[in-house]
């Protein structure tokens, strides 16, 4: 049992780490709300998984992959900015899930449930987190340049659309991995808050990225600790803790500049 | 005689049914500095992007085989949202330390700025950093879309003098989009004036007549030779 808990603990920490890692590229330009909204896009998949009895993580990823593909294609076909498209997609996802998911399971889908994670799922989460980390590490420089300027990236011969898709899929995978822990409403916070906190106090890209990862891991670890002590649900308390890190970062910036 | 690095003939661009550029022709050779001028909305940036193959076009665009191009888009000013240092930025492009340092010295930047965040650099420092960036990989041609937007007159002069020096020393060609007629007269070998159509092309002292300026901007803009030392 203890061994089981350790695996689940490690799995959630690795989700915290890759969320911070990917989030550091998301908290730029107009992308910040993408992570948040994509959590909701996972809901129809979660609904299908609950109804037909397969893993919520797989269901979430399938629906995210589909959602991301739709966004990616529509972005190239229409002149609408991607936030508008994501806005449409995520409200429709939320609405359809609210209609379909049975009331007893709705809370778990929306805010997550640590105790529902099985050992097999935890191992899958660890494995896929490592995979996402490696993929993003390989393309990190290209995505960074892309985030700075698409034209500049294109001039360097970077296939902008391809790398955008690859990056979005990595985000989708990260969200799917975090969905059982934080639920679809809160999983986006794991991407955004640690990165935003780290950005405030960072003077270099590497400091920023590692800071976001460390903040993500600490938030999750403390979140699980407090959820055990005070029997809070783990997802919400983790979000509150990461928000406290954000306040700390702001205070540090204010005092030390 | 040098062959053209780039030769453009009868280039037209239509975006969503609207003619943005019509019948543009020009060429550029090694070591030449070509400046593109025209009023706002004349299609200068579109011309650059179509020549680079980023947007569809009609007409002939012939690059010399194997030519290495460095392009800095318009308005590229990294926001404060990404805390990236100058060194980390340069490292996004593959290069060895030695060339990087040589180029920094060349553009007159001290190594100290490498640890600064690019958002904290002055306009002039940032433009020089962009020149270092564009020199990585030893290009044959630099294409800058408004290289001096957001910097003061002195900084602007420096950037143009620097590019002019590179034209001479490294036989580097450059295509610069600019608003400033005075720098055209001081630094350009050739000037291309466009306002959706080609208004003039050639050496500035011949091509830039009061008539072409009038045709270009539609009003009487005084054309005079700046003495840059006076500024």
CSV table of N, CA and C in Angstrom, one decimal, chain A residues 29-114:
chain,number,residue,atom,x,y,z
A,29,UNK,N,2.9,35.9,-24.6
A,29,UNK,CA,1.9,36.3,-25.6
A,29,UNK,C,0.5,36.0,-25.2
A,30,UNK,N,-0.3,35.5,-26.1
A,30,UNK,CA,-1.7,35.4,-25.8
A,30,UNK,C,-2.1,33.9,-25.5
A,31,UNK,N,-1.1,33.2,-25.2
A,31,UNK,CA,-1.3,31.7,-25.0
A,31,UNK,C,-1.7,31.3,-23.6
A,32,UNK,N,-1.6,32.3,-22.6
A,32,UNK,CA,-1.8,31.9,-21.2
A,32,UNK,C,-3.1,31.2,-20.9
A,33,UNK,N,-4.2,31.6,-21.6
A,33,UNK,CA,-5.4,30.9,-21.3
A,33,UNK,C,-5.7,29.6,-22.0
A,34,UNK,N,-4.8,29.3,-22.9
A,34,UNK,CA,-4.9,28.1,-23.7
A,34,UNK,C,-4.9,26.9,-22.8
A,35,UNK,N,-4.0,26.8,-21.9
A,35,UNK,CA,-3.8,25.7,-20.9
A,35,UNK,C,-5.1,25.5,-20.1
A,36,UNK,N,-5.6,26.7,-19.7
A,36,UNK,CA,-6.8,26.7,-18.8
A,36,UNK,C,-8.0,26.1,-19.6
A,37,UNK,N,-8.1,26.6,-20.8
A,37,UNK,CA,-9.3,26.2,-21.6
A,37,UNK,C,-9.2,24.8,-22.1
A,38,UNK,N,-8.0,24.3,-22.4
A,38,UNK,CA,-7.8,23.0,-22.9
A,38,UNK,C,-8.3,21.9,-21.8
A,39,UNK,N,-8.1,22.3,-20.6
A,39,UNK,CA,-8.6,21.4,-19.5
A,39,UNK,C,-10.1,21.0,-19.7
A,40,UNK,N,-10.8,22.0,-20.1
A,40,UNK,CA,-12.3,21.8,-20.4
A,40,UNK,C,-12.5,20.9,-21.6
A,41,UNK,N,-11.6,21.1,-22.6
A,41,UNK,CA,-11.8,20.3,-23.8
A,41,UNK,C,-11.6,18.8,-23.5
A,42,UNK,N,-11.0,18.5,-22.4
A,42,UNK,CA,-10.8,17.1,-22.0
A,42,UNK,C,-12.1,16.5,-21.6
A,43,UNK,N,-13.1,17.3,-21.2
A,43,UNK,CA,-14.3,16.8,-20.6
A,43,UNK,C,-15.1,15.8,-21.4
A,44,UNK,N,-15.4,16.0,-22.7
A,44,UNK,CA,-16.1,15.0,-23.4
A,44,UNK,C,-15.5,13.7,-23.4
A,45,UNK,N,-14.1,13.7,-23.5
A,45,UNK,CA,-13.4,12.4,-23.4
A,45,UNK,C,-13.6,11.7,-22.1
A,46,UNK,N,-13.6,12.5,-21.0
A,46,UNK,CA,-13.8,12.0,-19.7
A,46,UNK,C,-15.2,11.4,-19.6
A,47,UNK,N,-16.1,12.1,-20.1
A,47,UNK,CA,-17.5,11.6,-20.1
A,47,UNK,C,-17.6,10.3,-20.8
A,48,UNK,N,-17.0,10.1,-22.0
A,48,UNK,CA,-17.0,8.9,-22.7
A,48,UNK,C,-16.3,7.8,-21.9
A,49,UNK,N,-15.2,8.1,-21.3
A,49,UNK,CA,-14.5,7.2,-20.5
A,49,UNK,C,-15.3,6.7,-19.3
A,50,UNK,N,-16.0,7.6,-18.7
A,50,UNK,CA,-16.8,7.2,-17.5
A,50,UNK,C,-18.0,6.3,-18.0
A,51,UNK,N,-18.6,6.7,-19.1
A,51,UNK,CA,-19.8,5.9,-19.6
A,51,UNK,C,-19.4,4.5,-20.0
A,52,UNK,N,-18.2,4.4,-20.7
A,52,UNK,CA,-17.9,3.1,-21.2
A,52,UNK,C,-16.8,2.4,-20.4
A,53,UNK,N,-16.4,3.0,-19.3
A,53,UNK,CA,-15.5,2.3,-18.4
A,53,UNK,C,-14.1,2.1,-18.8
A,54,UNK,N,-13.5,3.1,-19.5
A,54,UNK,CA,-12.0,3.0,-19.7
A,54,UNK,C,-11.4,4.1,-19.0
A,55,UNK,N,-10.0,4.2,-19.1
A,55,UNK,CA,-9.3,5.1,-18.2
A,55,UNK,C,-9.6,6.6,-18.6
A,56,UNK,N,-9.8,7.4,-17.6
A,56,UNK,CA,-10.1,8.8,-17.8
A,56,UNK,C,-9.0,9.5,-18.5
A,57,UNK,N,-7.7,9.1,-18.2
A,57,UNK,CA,-6.6,9.7,-18.8
A,57,UNK,C,-6.6,9.5,-20.3
A,58,UNK,N,-6.9,8.3,-20.7
A,58,UNK,CA,-6.9,8.0,-22.2
A,58,UNK,C,-8.1,8.8,-22.8
A,59,UNK,N,-9.2,8.8,-22.2
A,59,UNK,CA,-10.4,9.5,-22.7
A,59,UNK,C,-10.0,11.0,-22.9
A,60,UNK,N,-9.4,11.5,-21.8
A,60,UNK,CA,-9.1,13.0,-21.8
A,60,UNK,C,-8.1,13.3,-23.0
A,61,UNK,N,-7.1,12.4,-23.2
A,61,UNK,CA,-6.1,12.7,-24.2
A,61,UNK,C,-6.8,12.6,-25.6
A,62,UNK,N,-7.6,11.6,-25.8
A,62,UNK,CA,-8.3,11.5,-27.1
A,62,UNK,C,-9.1,12.7,-27.4
A,63,UNK,N,-9.8,13.2,-26.4
A,63,UNK,CA,-10.6,14.4,-26.7
A,63,UNK,C,-9.8,15.6,-26.9
A,64,UNK,N,-8.7,15.7,-26.1
A,64,UNK,CA,-7.7,16.8,-26.3
A,64,UNK,C,-7.1,16.8,-27.7
A,65,UNK,N,-6.6,15.6,-28.1
A,65,UNK,CA,-5.9,15.5,-29.4
A,65,UNK,C,-6.9,15.9,-30.5
A,66,UNK,N,-8.1,15.5,-30.4
A,66,UNK,CA,-9.1,15.9,-31.4
A,66,UNK,C,-9.3,17.4,-31.3
A,67,UNK,N,-9.5,18.0,-30.1
A,67,UNK,CA,-9.7,19.4,-29.9
A,67,UNK,C,-8.5,20.2,-30.5
A,68,UNK,N,-7.3,19.8,-30.2
A,68,UNK,CA,-6.1,20.5,-30.7
A,68,UNK,C,-6.0,20.5,-32.2
A,69,UNK,N,-6.4,19.3,-32.8
A,69,UNK,CA,-6.3,19.2,-34.2
A,69,UNK,C,-7.3,20.2,-34.8
A,70,UNK,N,-8.5,20.2,-34.2
A,70,UNK,CA,-9.6,21.1,-34.8
A,70,UNK,C,-9.1,22.6,-34.7
A,71,UNK,N,-8.5,23.0,-33.5
A,71,UNK,CA,-8.0,24.3,-33.3
A,71,UNK,C,-6.9,24.6,-34.4
A,72,UNK,N,-6.0,23.7,-34.5
A,72,UNK,CA,-4.8,23.9,-35.4
A,72,UNK,C,-5.3,24.1,-36.9
A,73,UNK,N,-6.3,23.2,-37.3
A,73,UNK,CA,-6.7,23.3,-38.7
A,73,UNK,C,-7.5,24.6,-38.9
A,74,UNK,N,-8.5,24.9,-37.9
A,74,UNK,CA,-9.3,26.1,-38.0
A,74,UNK,C,-8.4,27.4,-38.0
A,75,UNK,N,-7.3,27.3,-37.2
A,75,UNK,CA,-6.5,28.5,-37.2
A,75,UNK,C,-5.9,28.8,-38.5
A,76,UNK,N,-5.6,27.7,-39.3
A,76,UNK,CA,-5.0,28.0,-40.6
A,76,UNK,C,-6.0,28.3,-41.7
A,77,UNK,N,-7.2,27.8,-41.4
A,77,UNK,CA,-8.3,28.0,-42.4
A,77,UNK,C,-9.0,29.3,-42.3
A,78,UNK,N,-9.1,29.8,-41.0
A,78,UNK,CA,-9.9,31.0,-40.8
A,78,UNK,C,-9.0,32.1,-40.3
A,79,UNK,N,-9.5,33.3,-40.3
A,79,UNK,CA,-8.7,34.4,-39.8
A,79,UNK,C,-8.9,34.7,-38.3
A,80,UNK,N,-9.7,33.9,-37.7
A,80,UNK,CA,-10.0,34.1,-36.2
A,80,UNK,C,-8.7,33.7,-35.4
A,81,UNK,N,-8.5,34.5,-34.4
A,81,UNK,CA,-7.4,34.2,-33.5
A,81,UNK,C,-7.7,32.9,-32.7
A,82,UNK,N,-6.6,32.1,-32.4
A,82,UNK,CA,-6.9,30.8,-31.8
A,82,UNK,C,-7.6,30.9,-30.4
A,83,UNK,N,-7.5,32.1,-29.7
A,83,UNK,CA,-8.3,32.2,-28.4
A,83,UNK,C,-9.7,32.1,-28.7
A,84,UNK,N,-10.2,32.7,-29.8
A,84,UNK,CA,-11.6,32.7,-30.0
A,84,UNK,C,-12.1,31.3,-30.3
A,85,UNK,N,-11.3,30.6,-31.1
A,85,UNK,CA,-11.6,29.2,-31.4
A,85,UNK,C,-11.6,28.3,-30.2
A,86,UNK,N,-10.6,28.5,-29.3
A,86,UNK,CA,-10.5,27.7,-28.1
A,86,UNK,C,-11.7,28.1,-27.2
A,87,UNK,N,-12.1,29.3,-27.2
A,87,UNK,CA,-13.2,29.8,-26.4
A,87,UNK,C,-14.5,29.0,-26.8
A,88,UNK,N,-14.7,28.9,-28.1
A,88,UNK,CA,-15.9,28.2,-28.6
A,88,UNK,C,-15.8,26.7,-28.2
A,89,UNK,N,-14.7,26.1,-28.5
A,89,UNK,CA,-14.5,24.7,-28.3
A,89,UNK,C,-14.7,24.3,-26.8
A,90,UNK,N,-14.1,25.2,-25.9
A,90,UNK,CA,-14.1,24.8,-24.5
A,90,UNK,C,-15.5,24.9,-23.9
A,91,UNK,N,-16.2,25.9,-24.3
A,91,UNK,CA,-17.6,26.1,-23.7
A,91,UNK,C,-18.5,24.9,-24.2
A,92,UNK,N,-18.4,24.6,-25.5
A,92,UNK,CA,-19.2,23.5,-26.0
A,92,UNK,C,-18.8,22.2,-25.3
A,93,UNK,N,-17.5,22.0,-25.1
A,93,UNK,CA,-17.0,20.8,-24.4
A,93,UNK,C,-17.6,20.7,-23.0
A,94,UNK,N,-17.6,21.8,-22.3
A,94,UNK,CA,-18.1,21.9,-20.9
A,94,UNK,C,-19.6,21.6,-20.9
A,95,UNK,N,-20.3,22.3,-21.8
A,95,UNK,CA,-21.8,22.1,-21.9
A,95,UNK,C,-22.1,20.6,-22.2
A,96,UNK,N,-21.4,20.0,-23.1
A,96,UNK,CA,-21.8,18.7,-23.5
A,96,UNK,C,-21.5,17.7,-22.4
A,97,UNK,N,-20.4,18.0,-21.7
A,97,UNK,CA,-20.0,17.1,-20.6
A,97,UNK,C,-21.0,17.2,-19.4
A,98,UNK,N,-21.4,18.4,-19.1
A,98,UNK,CA,-22.4,18.6,-18.0
A,98,UNK,C,-23.7,17.9,-18.3
A,99,UNK,N,-24.0,17.8,-19.6
A,99,UNK,CA,-25.2,17.0,-19.9
A,99,UNK,C,-25.0,15.5,-19.8
A,100,UNK,N,-23.8,15.1,-20.0
A,100,UNK,CA,-23.6,13.6,-20.1
A,100,UNK,C,-23.1,13.0,-18.8
A,101,UNK,N,-22.2,13.6,-18.2
A,101,UNK,CA,-21.5,13.0,-17.0
A,101,UNK,C,-22.5,12.8,-15.9
A,102,UNK,N,-22.6,11.6,-15.3
A,102,UNK,CA,-23.5,11.4,-14.2
A,102,UNK,C,-23.2,12.3,-13.0
A,103,UNK,N,-24.1,12.8,-12.2
A,103,UNK,CA,-23.9,13.7,-11.2
A,103,UNK,C,-22.9,13.3,-10.2
A,104,UNK,N,-22.9,12.0,-9.8
A,104,UNK,CA,-22.0,11.5,-8.8
A,104,UNK,C,-20.5,11.6,-9.2
A,105,UNK,N,-20.3,11.6,-10.5
A,105,UNK,CA,-18.9,11.6,-11.0
A,105,UNK,C,-18.5,12.9,-11.5
A,106,UNK,N,-19.4,13.9,-11.5
A,106,UNK,CA,-19.1,15.2,-12.0
A,106,UNK,C,-18.0,15.9,-11.2
A,107,UNK,N,-18.1,15.8,-9.9
A,107,UNK,CA,-17.1,16.5,-9.1
A,107,UNK,C,-15.7,16.0,-9.4
A,108,UNK,N,-15.5,14.7,-9.5
A,108,UNK,CA,-14.2,14.1,-9.8
A,108,UNK,C,-13.7,14.6,-11.1
A,109,UNK,N,-14.6,14.7,-12.1
A,109,UNK,CA,-14.2,15.2,-13.4
A,109,UNK,C,-13.8,16.6,-13.4
A,110,UNK,N,-14.4,17.4,-12.6
A,110,UNK,CA,-14.1,18.8,-12.6
A,110,UNK,C,-12.9,19.2,-11.7
A,111,UNK,N,-12.8,18.6,-10.5
A,111,UNK,CA,-11.7,19.0,-9.6
A,111,UNK,C,-10.7,17.9,-9.3
A,112,UNK,N,-10.9,16.7,-9.9
A,112,UNK,CA,-10.0,15.6,-9.7
A,112,UNK,C,-10.1,14.9,-8.4
A,113,UNK,N,-9.5,13.7,-8.3
A,113,UNK,CA,-9.6,12.9,-7.1
A,113,UNK,C,-8.3,12.0,-7.1
A,114,UNK,N,-7.4,12.4,-6.2
A,114,UNK,CA,-6.1,11.7,-6.0
A,114,UNK,C,-6.3,10.2,-5.7
